[in-house]
Amino acid sequence: MSEETKSLNFIEHIIEEDLTNGLEASKLRFRFPPEPNGYLHIGHTKAIGISFGLGEKYNAPVNLRFDDTNPAKEEQEYVDAIKKDVAWLGYQWENELYSSDYFQQLYDWAVLLIKEGKAYVDSQSSEAMAEQKGTPTQPGVDGPYRNRSVEENLDLFERMKAGEFNEGDHILRAKIDMQHPNMLMRDPIMYRILKKAHHRTGNDWCIYPMYDWTHGESDYIEQISHSLCSLEFKPHRELYDWFKEQVYEYSKNTYPMLPKQREFARLNLSYTIMSKRKLLKLVEDGFVNGWDDPRMPTISGLRRRGYTPESIRNFIERVGVAKRENVIDVSLLEFCVRDHLNKTAPRVMAVLDPLKVVITNYPNDKVEWLEAENNPEDEQAGSREVPFSKEIYIEKADFKEEAGSKFFRLKLGGEVRLKNAYIIQANEVVKDANGNITEVHCNYDTDTSKKVKGTLHWVSIKHAVEAEVREYDRLFMDEAPDSHQDKDFMEFLNPNSLNITKAFVEPSLKEAKVGDRFQFQRLGYFNVDNDSTSNALVFNKTVGLRDTWEKQKPQEKPQQQNKPKQQQQRKAINVIQQLGKKYTNYPEDKQAKVKAEILELANEVSYDELEPLFGTAVKKVGTRIAAMLTLKVLLANGLEKNDAINEFIEKALEDKNALLVEEAKAL
């Protein structure tokens, strides 16, 4: 096997196999089919990246098709937002299409199915139908209208279309098998009555096709070669195939190729929710300021916050294409934008929490314009001039009256370098009536060759431009806010997700335009918000210079700070093995504590230490669970899966122990 073949993901392997087996490369076609009932979020970027990425790889067309079959929830606003987001990410679609383009064709095919006895009109209540459908372990039973005559079904369906009936009076169902093991095959609904105006077809229709009927047939009409969707649609594949095989007999001369559905694991992100319904609740209840609020995981929210399309595409590439669900740490997304902005964002100086510094030996009216490098990572970025004067602002946190030897910022009697300027030494402070420091008086030294340990950013007070800075934090405090069955996801909202401050920035930013991105030196990456005007600058914090959340995690688990000295001296992997031995015997609360300790210790374990545990005997379930938890941390920290890891997970998924299976499913 060549290196190129080895690097293919499983979807590319499927395509390559199809090409080897006779599929012409010119017949390759893909699509991205969003439903226009909300804004796209970070989870959708994986599906976008897969389909459009395959289009780029194989030089094949990719359609942007809106599956617009539910006028009750769909709006033109969402269509426009989706188009903007996909284009912003840097992808170009071949055709802009809509499932509503095919309403007449779908109706005509439904009539043919009725004529063949493969579809019928059901007039029961939804409760009655649900009762007849059975359960995953019990077969369904035929309803009283299942054997209506073809003539009666055609008449009722035509009258449904004509608007004679009320919503809920009748539906059209496919006639498949009410005892089928797959509940989706138990006479699924094809059409329902909805007397609502459609954003494109207006009031032309009052019956609308269901997703399962529409989606596959739209793929078939468009002659999509590979219909790629997320794992929750895997049980739907059997129905997808049944529908397409029926209509193929009607239209094989017009549409000779049958599409192939294949599924991939969707993107799940920690500290994030991906449900459009829940995101809509945040918007409608006013917890955020719209779909493009920079705290939202929507693409428009990320764009407004300062994320770049390049960083998101890099993130999707790093995540890769998998067959099993897993949760990606949001810190990887933050790393990707931090990495890209480090290379591209100009460096500027801004002070968010100002403390006045007076340089006593600097001339009162003197102003110097000093050269400052725009970006040391980019040789072409050039430089700019920043003004320096007698009075400047520094950050309050950068000064202490007294400090130890590890405080490398400004303290009384100590020296620091001002970025792009001089070295200053603090001599005295001025305090208000409450004892708060209001000014620091310093001397400056023109000998900039001296070695000092600290460098501070600053702005000249005389030239500073006032700006509003919106510092955003994660919207949720919990890693999986919508995974708690006994709690509402809203309980985990971070009350400090937005902090608005008045800041002072260097004068070069006066000309900054909406969307411009900068590194505020020593503070993080910021961009100019949509609310900004020429007279009132507004900046959003995109991401900090470092991942500060990782440092917070141990503080959230105080039990980890009281490890016995004996455990601290032993290797982490040995402690994990010991903790795992009795894991399954512990009550739930003790399991939670032990799990937290294992996850913490896992940061100290190497893969070479962990791999031998993959061969642990089946009966030692606790040790295998501990190994699975450790593996979870290593994968989150950047470890790539290999054959040994995949085999370990696969074996765990087949185990009888529910706890082990649950942890394996998470990977």
PDB file of N, CA, C and O in Angstrom, residues 489-549:
ATOM      1  N   PHE A 489     -29.796  22.577  30.275  1.00  0.00           N
ATOM      2  CA  PHE A 489     -28.498  23.096  29.833  1.00  0.00           C
ATOM      3  C   PHE A 489     -28.302  24.555  30.220  1.00  0.00           C
ATOM      4  O   PHE A 489     -27.176  25.036  30.372  1.00  0.00           O
ATOM      5  N   MET A 490     -29.406  25.282  30.415  1.00  0.00           N
ATOM      6  CA  MET A 490     -29.308  26.706  30.768  1.00  0.00           C
ATOM      7  C   MET A 490     -28.685  26.909  32.156  1.00  0.00           C
ATOM      8  O   MET A 490     -28.187  27.996  32.454  1.00  0.00           O
ATOM      9  N   GLU A 491     -28.726  25.872  32.985  1.00  0.00           N
ATOM     10  CA  GLU A 491     -28.152  25.989  34.329  1.00  0.00           C
ATOM     11  C   GLU A 491     -26.641  26.172  34.291  1.00  0.00           C
ATOM     12  O   GLU A 491     -26.038  26.601  35.272  1.00  0.00           O
ATOM     13  N   PHE A 492     -26.031  25.816  33.162  1.00  0.00           N
ATOM     14  CA  PHE A 492     -24.573  25.857  33.075  1.00  0.00           C
ATOM     15  C   PHE A 492     -24.048  27.105  32.367  1.00  0.00           C
ATOM     16  O   PHE A 492     -22.867  27.192  32.062  1.00  0.00           O
ATOM     17  N   LEU A 493     -24.942  28.060  32.099  1.00  0.00           N
ATOM     18  CA  LEU A 493     -24.492  29.297  31.461  1.00  0.00           C
ATOM     19  C   LEU A 493     -23.460  30.000  32.333  1.00  0.00           C
ATOM     20  O   LEU A 493     -23.600  30.068  33.560  1.00  0.00           O
ATOM     21  N   ASN A 494     -22.436  30.513  31.712  1.00  0.00           N
ATOM     22  CA  ASN A 494     -21.369  31.223  32.414  1.00  0.00           C
ATOM     23  C   ASN A 494     -21.803  32.670  32.655  1.00  0.00           C
ATOM     24  O   ASN A 494     -21.964  33.437  31.700  1.00  0.00           O
ATOM     25  N   PRO A 495     -22.009  33.080  33.901  1.00  0.00           N
ATOM     26  CA  PRO A 495     -22.460  34.447  34.173  1.00  0.00           C
ATOM     27  C   PRO A 495     -21.413  35.501  33.813  1.00  0.00           C
ATOM     28  O   PRO A 495     -21.731  36.684  33.703  1.00  0.00           O
ATOM     29  N   ASN A 496     -20.174  35.066  33.634  1.00  0.00           N
ATOM     30  CA  ASN A 496     -19.090  36.000  33.302  1.00  0.00           C
ATOM     31  C   ASN A 496     -18.595  35.816  31.874  1.00  0.00           C
ATOM     32  O   ASN A 496     -17.422  36.041  31.579  1.00  0.00           O
ATOM     33  N   SER A 497     -19.495  35.401  30.986  1.00  0.00           N
ATOM     34  CA  SER A 497     -19.082  35.152  29.603  1.00  0.00           C
ATOM     35  C   SER A 497     -18.819  36.433  28.825  1.00  0.00           C
ATOM     36  O   SER A 497     -18.219  36.406  27.757  1.00  0.00           O
ATOM     37  N   LEU A 498     -19.265  37.574  29.356  1.00  0.00           N
ATOM     38  CA  LEU A 498     -19.000  38.864  28.699  1.00  0.00           C
ATOM     39  C   LEU A 498     -18.608  39.891  29.740  1.00  0.00           C
ATOM     40  O   LEU A 498     -19.319  40.094  30.729  1.00  0.00           O
ATOM     41  N   ASN A 499     -17.466  40.528  29.519  1.00  0.00           N
ATOM     42  CA  ASN A 499     -17.007  41.611  30.384  1.00  0.00           C
ATOM     43  C   ASN A 499     -16.660  42.802  29.503  1.00  0.00           C
ATOM     44  O   ASN A 499     -15.805  42.701  28.622  1.00  0.00           O
ATOM     45  N   ILE A 500     -17.341  43.912  29.700  1.00  0.00           N
ATOM     46  CA  ILE A 500     -17.127  45.105  28.867  1.00  0.00           C
ATOM     47  C   ILE A 500     -16.304  46.122  29.654  1.00  0.00           C
ATOM     48  O   ILE A 500     -16.656  46.477  30.785  1.00  0.00           O
ATOM     49  N   THR A 501     -15.204  46.551  29.067  1.00  0.00           N
ATOM     50  CA  THR A 501     -14.339  47.521  29.733  1.00  0.00           C
ATOM     51  C   THR A 501     -14.023  48.684  28.796  1.00  0.00           C
ATOM     52  O   THR A 501     -14.134  48.575  27.578  1.00  0.00           O
ATOM     53  N   LYS A 502     -13.605  49.789  29.423  1.00  0.00           N
ATOM     54  CA  LYS A 502     -13.105  50.932  28.653  1.00  0.00           C
ATOM     55  C   LYS A 502     -11.594  50.806  28.594  1.00  0.00           C
ATOM     56  O   LYS A 502     -10.935  50.635  29.625  1.00  0.00           O
ATOM     57  N   ALA A 503     -11.051  50.860  27.415  1.00  0.00           N
ATOM     58  CA  ALA A 503      -9.614  50.677  27.240  1.00  0.00           C
ATOM     59  C   ALA A 503      -9.027  51.859  26.486  1.00  0.00           C
ATOM     60  O   ALA A 503      -9.755  52.717  25.970  1.00  0.00           O
ATOM     61  N   PHE A 504      -7.703  51.889  26.443  1.00  0.00           N
ATOM     62  CA  PHE A 504      -6.990  52.916  25.686  1.00  0.00           C
ATOM     63  C   PHE A 504      -6.034  52.223  24.719  1.00  0.00           C
ATOM     64  O   PHE A 504      -5.266  51.351  25.125  1.00  0.00           O
ATOM     65  N   VAL A 505      -6.115  52.616  23.451  1.00  0.00           N
ATOM     66  CA  VAL A 505      -5.314  51.960  22.423  1.00  0.00           C
ATOM     67  C   VAL A 505      -4.433  52.999  21.733  1.00  0.00           C
ATOM     68  O   VAL A 505      -4.708  54.202  21.763  1.00  0.00           O
ATOM     69  N   GLU A 506      -3.373  52.507  21.096  1.00  0.00           N
ATOM     70  CA  GLU A 506      -2.462  53.422  20.394  1.00  0.00           C
ATOM     71  C   GLU A 506      -3.186  54.082  19.213  1.00  0.00           C
ATOM     72  O   GLU A 506      -4.136  53.528  18.643  1.00  0.00           O
ATOM     73  N   PRO A 507      -2.750  55.266  18.795  1.00  0.00           N
ATOM     74  CA  PRO A 507      -3.495  56.048  17.796  1.00  0.00           C
ATOM     75  C   PRO A 507      -3.557  55.419  16.409  1.00  0.00           C
ATOM     76  O   PRO A 507      -4.429  55.772  15.615  1.00  0.00           O
ATOM     77  N   SER A 508      -2.670  54.478  16.096  1.00  0.00           N
ATOM     78  CA  SER A 508      -2.719  53.851  14.777  1.00  0.00           C
ATOM     79  C   SER A 508      -4.033  53.109  14.554  1.00  0.00           C
ATOM     80  O   SER A 508      -4.456  52.885  13.417  1.00  0.00           O
ATOM     81  N   LEU A 509      -4.722  52.742  15.642  1.00  0.00           N
ATOM     82  CA  LEU A 509      -5.961  51.980  15.524  1.00  0.00           C
ATOM     83  C   LEU A 509      -7.170  52.859  15.213  1.00  0.00           C
ATOM     84  O   LEU A 509      -8.268  52.350  14.987  1.00  0.00           O
ATOM     85  N   LYS A 510      -6.959  54.165  15.188  1.00  0.00           N
ATOM     86  CA  LYS A 510      -8.066  55.063  14.887  1.00  0.00           C
ATOM     87  C   LYS A 510      -8.658  54.777  13.508  1.00  0.00           C
ATOM     88  O   LYS A 510      -9.847  54.964  13.266  1.00  0.00           O
ATOM     89  N   GLU A 511      -7.822  54.277  12.602  1.00  0.00           N
ATOM     90  CA  GLU A 511      -8.273  54.000  11.228  1.00  0.00           C
ATOM     91  C   GLU A 511      -8.709  52.553  11.026  1.00  0.00           C
ATOM     92  O   GLU A 511      -9.015  52.144   9.901  1.00  0.00           O
ATOM     93  N   ALA A 512      -8.762  51.764  12.097  1.00  0.00           N
ATOM     94  CA  ALA A 512      -9.116  50.341  11.963  1.00  0.00           C
ATOM     95  C   ALA A 512     -10.546  50.184  11.454  1.00  0.00           C
ATOM     96  O   ALA A 512     -11.449  50.939  11.823  1.00  0.00           O
ATOM     97  N   LYS A 513     -10.745  49.193  10.594  1.00  0.00           N
ATOM     98  CA  LYS A 513     -12.052  48.932   9.987  1.00  0.00           C
ATOM     99  C   LYS A 513     -12.695  47.685  10.626  1.00  0.00           C
ATOM    100  O   LYS A 513     -12.015  46.836  11.179  1.00  0.00           O
ATOM    101  N   VAL A 514     -14.012  47.608  10.499  1.00  0.00           N
ATOM    102  CA  VAL A 514     -14.750  46.457  11.019  1.00  0.00           C
ATOM    103  C   VAL A 514     -14.150  45.164  10.455  1.00  0.00           C
ATOM    104  O   VAL A 514     -13.932  45.043   9.249  1.00  0.00           O
ATOM    105  N   GLY A 515     -13.868  44.231  11.343  1.00  0.00           N
ATOM    106  CA  GLY A 515     -13.304  42.946  10.927  1.00  0.00           C
ATOM    107  C   GLY A 515     -11.793  42.880  11.004  1.00  0.00           C
ATOM    108  O   GLY A 515     -11.220  41.780  10.964  1.00  0.00           O
ATOM    109  N   ASP A 516     -11.105  44.012  11.100  1.00  0.00           N
ATOM    110  CA  ASP A 516      -9.640  43.997  11.218  1.00  0.00           C
ATOM    111  C   ASP A 516      -9.230  43.283  12.507  1.00  0.00           C
ATOM    112  O   ASP A 516      -9.852  43.460  13.562  1.00  0.00           O
ATOM    113  N   ARG A 517      -8.168  42.504  12.411  1.00  0.00           N
ATOM    114  CA  ARG A 517      -7.712  41.707  13.550  1.00  0.00           C
ATOM    115  C   ARG A 517      -6.325  42.161  13.995  1.00  0.00           C
ATOM    116  O   ARG A 517      -5.471  42.471  13.157  1.00  0.00           O
ATOM    117  N   PHE A 518      -6.114  42.135  15.306  1.00  0.00           N
ATOM    118  CA  PHE A 518      -4.846  42.591  15.877  1.00  0.00           C
ATOM    119  C   PHE A 518      -4.455  41.712  17.059  1.00  0.00           C
ATOM    120  O   PHE A 518      -5.310  41.098  17.702  1.00  0.00           O
ATOM    121  N   GLN A 519      -3.159  41.699  17.332  1.00  0.00           N
ATOM    122  CA  GLN A 519      -2.713  41.184  18.620  1.00  0.00           C
ATOM    123  C   GLN A 519      -2.459  42.378  19.522  1.00  0.00           C
ATOM    124  O   GLN A 519      -1.606  43.222  19.220  1.00  0.00           O
ATOM    125  N   PHE A 520      -3.234  42.472  20.604  1.00  0.00           N
ATOM    126  CA  PHE A 520      -2.912  43.444  21.639  1.00  0.00           C
ATOM    127  C   PHE A 520      -1.769  42.814  22.428  1.00  0.00           C
ATOM    128  O   PHE A 520      -1.959  41.789  23.093  1.00  0.00           O
ATOM    129  N   GLN A 521      -0.602  43.379  22.324  1.00  0.00           N
ATOM    130  CA  GLN A 521       0.591  42.732  22.865  1.00  0.00           C
ATOM    131  C   GLN A 521       0.442  42.394  24.341  1.00  0.00           C
ATOM    132  O   GLN A 521      -0.019  43.207  25.140  1.00  0.00           O
ATOM    133  N   ARG A 522       0.793  41.153  24.653  1.00  0.00           N
ATOM    134  CA  ARG A 522       0.754  40.590  25.999  1.00  0.00           C
ATOM    135  C   ARG A 522      -0.668  40.323  26.503  1.00  0.00           C
ATOM    136  O   ARG A 522      -0.848  39.831  27.603  1.00  0.00           O
ATOM    137  N   LEU A 523      -1.690  40.617  25.693  1.00  0.00           N
ATOM    138  CA  LEU A 523      -3.070  40.468  26.152  1.00  0.00           C
ATOM    139  C   LEU A 523      -3.867  39.423  25.376  1.00  0.00           C
ATOM    140  O   LEU A 523      -4.688  38.716  25.947  1.00  0.00           O
ATOM    141  N   GLY A 524      -3.655  39.345  24.075  1.00  0.00           N
ATOM    142  CA  GLY A 524      -4.440  38.410  23.285  1.00  0.00           C
ATOM    143  C   GLY A 524      -4.756  38.970  21.913  1.00  0.00           C
ATOM    144  O   GLY A 524      -4.203  40.001  21.489  1.00  0.00           O
ATOM    145  N   TYR A 525      -5.667  38.290  21.225  1.00  0.00           N
ATOM    146  CA  TYR A 525      -6.055  38.689  19.872  1.00  0.00           C
ATOM    147  C   TYR A 525      -7.447  39.312  19.906  1.00  0.00           C
ATOM    148  O   TYR A 525      -8.359  38.787  20.553  1.00  0.00           O
ATOM    149  N   PHE A 526      -7.580  40.417  19.188  1.00  0.00           N
ATOM    150  CA  PHE A 526      -8.819  41.184  19.194  1.00  0.00           C
ATOM    151  C   PHE A 526      -9.165  41.590  17.766  1.00  0.00           C
ATOM    152  O   PHE A 526      -8.279  41.704  16.914  1.00  0.00           O
ATOM    153  N   ASN A 527     -10.465  41.822  17.539  1.00  0.00           N
ATOM    154  CA  ASN A 527     -10.867  42.335  16.231  1.00  0.00           C
ATOM    155  C   ASN A 527     -11.896  43.440  16.397  1.00  0.00           C
ATOM    156  O   ASN A 527     -12.511  43.592  17.461  1.00  0.00           O
ATOM    157  N   VAL A 528     -12.069  44.215  15.345  1.00  0.00           N
ATOM    158  CA  VAL A 528     -12.996  45.344  15.386  1.00  0.00           C
ATOM    159  C   VAL A 528     -14.411  44.826  15.156  1.00  0.00           C
ATOM    160  O   VAL A 528     -14.700  44.181  14.145  1.00  0.00           O
ATOM    161  N   ASP A 529     -15.312  45.115  16.097  1.00  0.00           N
ATOM    162  CA  ASP A 529     -16.675  44.601  16.044  1.00  0.00           C
ATOM    163  C   ASP A 529     -17.549  45.386  15.061  1.00  0.00           C
ATOM    164  O   ASP A 529     -17.246  46.531  14.699  1.00  0.00           O
ATOM    165  N   ASN A 530     -18.658  44.740  14.677  1.00  0.00           N
ATOM    166  CA  ASN A 530     -19.622  45.374  13.756  1.00  0.00           C
ATOM    167  C   ASN A 530     -20.197  46.667  14.321  1.00  0.00           C
ATOM    168  O   ASN A 530     -20.613  47.554  13.570  1.00  0.00           O
ATOM    169  N   ASP A 531     -20.262  46.765  15.648  1.00  0.00           N
ATOM    170  CA  ASP A 531     -20.842  47.958  16.278  1.00  0.00           C
ATOM    171  C   ASP A 531     -19.896  49.154  16.240  1.00  0.00           C
ATOM    172  O   ASP A 531     -20.286  50.267  16.619  1.00  0.00           O
ATOM    173  N   SER A 532     -18.682  48.941  15.824  1.00  0.00           N
ATOM    174  CA  SER A 532     -17.673  50.000  15.848  1.00  0.00           C
ATOM    175  C   SER A 532     -17.980  51.081  14.819  1.00  0.00           C
ATOM    176  O   SER A 532     -18.489  50.810  13.723  1.00  0.00           O
ATOM    177  N   THR A 533     -17.688  52.345  15.170  1.00  0.00           N
ATOM    178  CA  THR A 533     -17.802  53.473  14.234  1.00  0.00           C
ATOM    179  C   THR A 533     -16.495  54.247  14.252  1.00  0.00           C
ATOM    180  O   THR A 533     -15.615  53.997  15.076  1.00  0.00           O
ATOM    181  N   SER A 534     -16.373  55.207  13.370  1.00  0.00           N
ATOM    182  CA  SER A 534     -15.141  56.006  13.312  1.00  0.00           C
ATOM    183  C   SER A 534     -14.939  56.814  14.587  1.00  0.00           C
ATOM    184  O   SER A 534     -13.816  57.176  14.937  1.00  0.00           O
ATOM    185  N   ASN A 535     -16.027  57.085  15.306  1.00  0.00           N
ATOM    186  CA  ASN A 535     -15.926  57.877  16.536  1.00  0.00           C
ATOM    187  C   ASN A 535     -15.979  57.032  17.805  1.00  0.00           C
ATOM    188  O   ASN A 535     -15.764  57.556  18.896  1.00  0.00           O
ATOM    189  N   ALA A 536     -16.285  55.759  17.649  1.00  0.00           N
ATOM    190  CA  ALA A 536     -16.410  54.900  18.829  1.00  0.00           C
ATOM    191  C   ALA A 536     -15.946  53.498  18.475  1.00  0.00           C
ATOM    192  O   ALA A 536     -16.719  52.686  17.958  1.00  0.00           O
ATOM    193  N   LEU A 537     -14.675  53.222  18.740  1.00  0.00           N
ATOM    194  CA  LEU A 537     -14.109  51.911  18.439  1.00  0.00           C
ATOM    195  C   LEU A 537     -14.619  50.856  19.414  1.00  0.00           C
ATOM    196  O   LEU A 537     -14.713  51.105  20.621  1.00  0.00           O
ATOM    197  N   VAL A 538     -14.948  49.675  18.877  1.00  0.00           N
ATOM    198  CA  VAL A 538     -15.360  48.542  19.703  1.00  0.00           C
ATOM    199  C   VAL A 538     -14.548  47.328  19.265  1.00  0.00           C
ATOM    200  O   VAL A 538     -14.519  46.985  18.079  1.00  0.00           O
ATOM    201  N   PHE A 539     -13.878  46.692  20.234  1.00  0.00           N
ATOM    202  CA  PHE A 539     -13.071  45.513  19.946  1.00  0.00           C
ATOM    203  C   PHE A 539     -13.638  44.295  20.672  1.00  0.00           C
ATOM    204  O   PHE A 539     -14.101  44.395  21.817  1.00  0.00           O
ATOM    205  N   ASN A 540     -13.590  43.145  19.997  1.00  0.00           N
ATOM    206  CA  ASN A 540     -13.926  41.862  20.616  1.00  0.00           C
ATOM    207  C   ASN A 540     -12.651  41.087  20.895  1.00  0.00           C
ATOM    208  O   ASN A 540     -11.763  41.045  20.048  1.00  0.00           O
ATOM    209  N   LYS A 541     -12.597  40.446  22.047  1.00  0.00           N
ATOM    210  CA  LYS A 541     -11.474  39.549  22.308  1.00  0.00           C
ATOM    211  C   LYS A 541     -11.751  38.213  21.626  1.00  0.00           C
ATOM    212  O   LYS A 541     -12.748  37.551  21.911  1.00  0.00           O
ATOM    213  N   THR A 542     -10.886  37.832  20.713  1.00  0.00           N
ATOM    214  CA  THR A 542     -11.045  36.570  19.999  1.00  0.00           C
ATOM    215  C   THR A 542     -10.565  35.416  20.855  1.00  0.00           C
ATOM    216  O   THR A 542     -11.288  34.455  21.111  1.00  0.00           O
ATOM    217  N   VAL A 543      -9.336  35.508  21.336  1.00  0.00           N
ATOM    218  CA  VAL A 543      -8.733  34.444  22.134  1.00  0.00           C
ATOM    219  C   VAL A 543      -7.503  35.009  22.820  1.00  0.00           C
ATOM    220  O   VAL A 543      -6.889  35.960  22.337  1.00  0.00           O
ATOM    221  N   GLY A 544      -7.152  34.436  23.967  1.00  0.00           N
ATOM    222  CA  GLY A 544      -5.954  34.879  24.673  1.00  0.00           C
ATOM    223  C   GLY A 544      -4.690  34.340  24.026  1.00  0.00           C
ATOM    224  O   GLY A 544      -4.733  33.522  23.106  1.00  0.00           O
ATOM    225  N   LEU A 545      -3.554  34.804  24.513  1.00  0.00           N
ATOM    226  CA  LEU A 545      -2.273  34.337  23.970  1.00  0.00           C
ATOM    227  C   LEU A 545      -1.963  32.910  24.398  1.00  0.00           C
ATOM    228  O   LEU A 545      -1.197  32.215  23.737  1.00  0.00           O
ATOM    229  N   ARG A 546      -2.576  32.465  25.497  1.00  0.00           N
ATOM    230  CA  ARG A 546      -2.355  31.110  25.990  1.00  0.00           C
ATOM    231  C   ARG A 546      -3.688  30.515  26.421  1.00  0.00           C
ATOM    232  O   ARG A 546      -4.652  31.228  26.661  1.00  0.00           O
ATOM    233  N   ASP A 547      -3.701  29.190  26.551  1.00  0.00           N
ATOM    234  CA  ASP A 547      -4.898  28.495  27.007  1.00  0.00           C
ATOM    235  C   ASP A 547      -4.945  28.569  28.529  1.00  0.00           C
ATOM    236  O   ASP A 547      -4.267  27.824  29.226  1.00  0.00           O
ATOM    237  N   THR A 548      -5.743  29.500  29.064  1.00  0.00           N
ATOM    238  CA  THR A 548      -5.815  29.673  30.517  1.00  0.00           C
ATOM    239  C   THR A 548      -6.779  28.684  31.162  1.00  0.00           C
ATOM    240  O   THR A 548      -6.711  28.440  32.359  1.00  0.00           O
ATOM    241  N   TRP A 549      -7.664  28.095  30.367  1.00  0.00           N
ATOM    242  CA  TRP A 549      -8.626  27.144  30.940  1.00  0.00           C
ATOM    243  C   TRP A 549      -7.940  25.888  31.457  1.00  0.00           C
ATOM    244  O   TRP A 549      -8.366  25.300  32.437  1.00  0.00           O
TER     245      TRP A 549
END
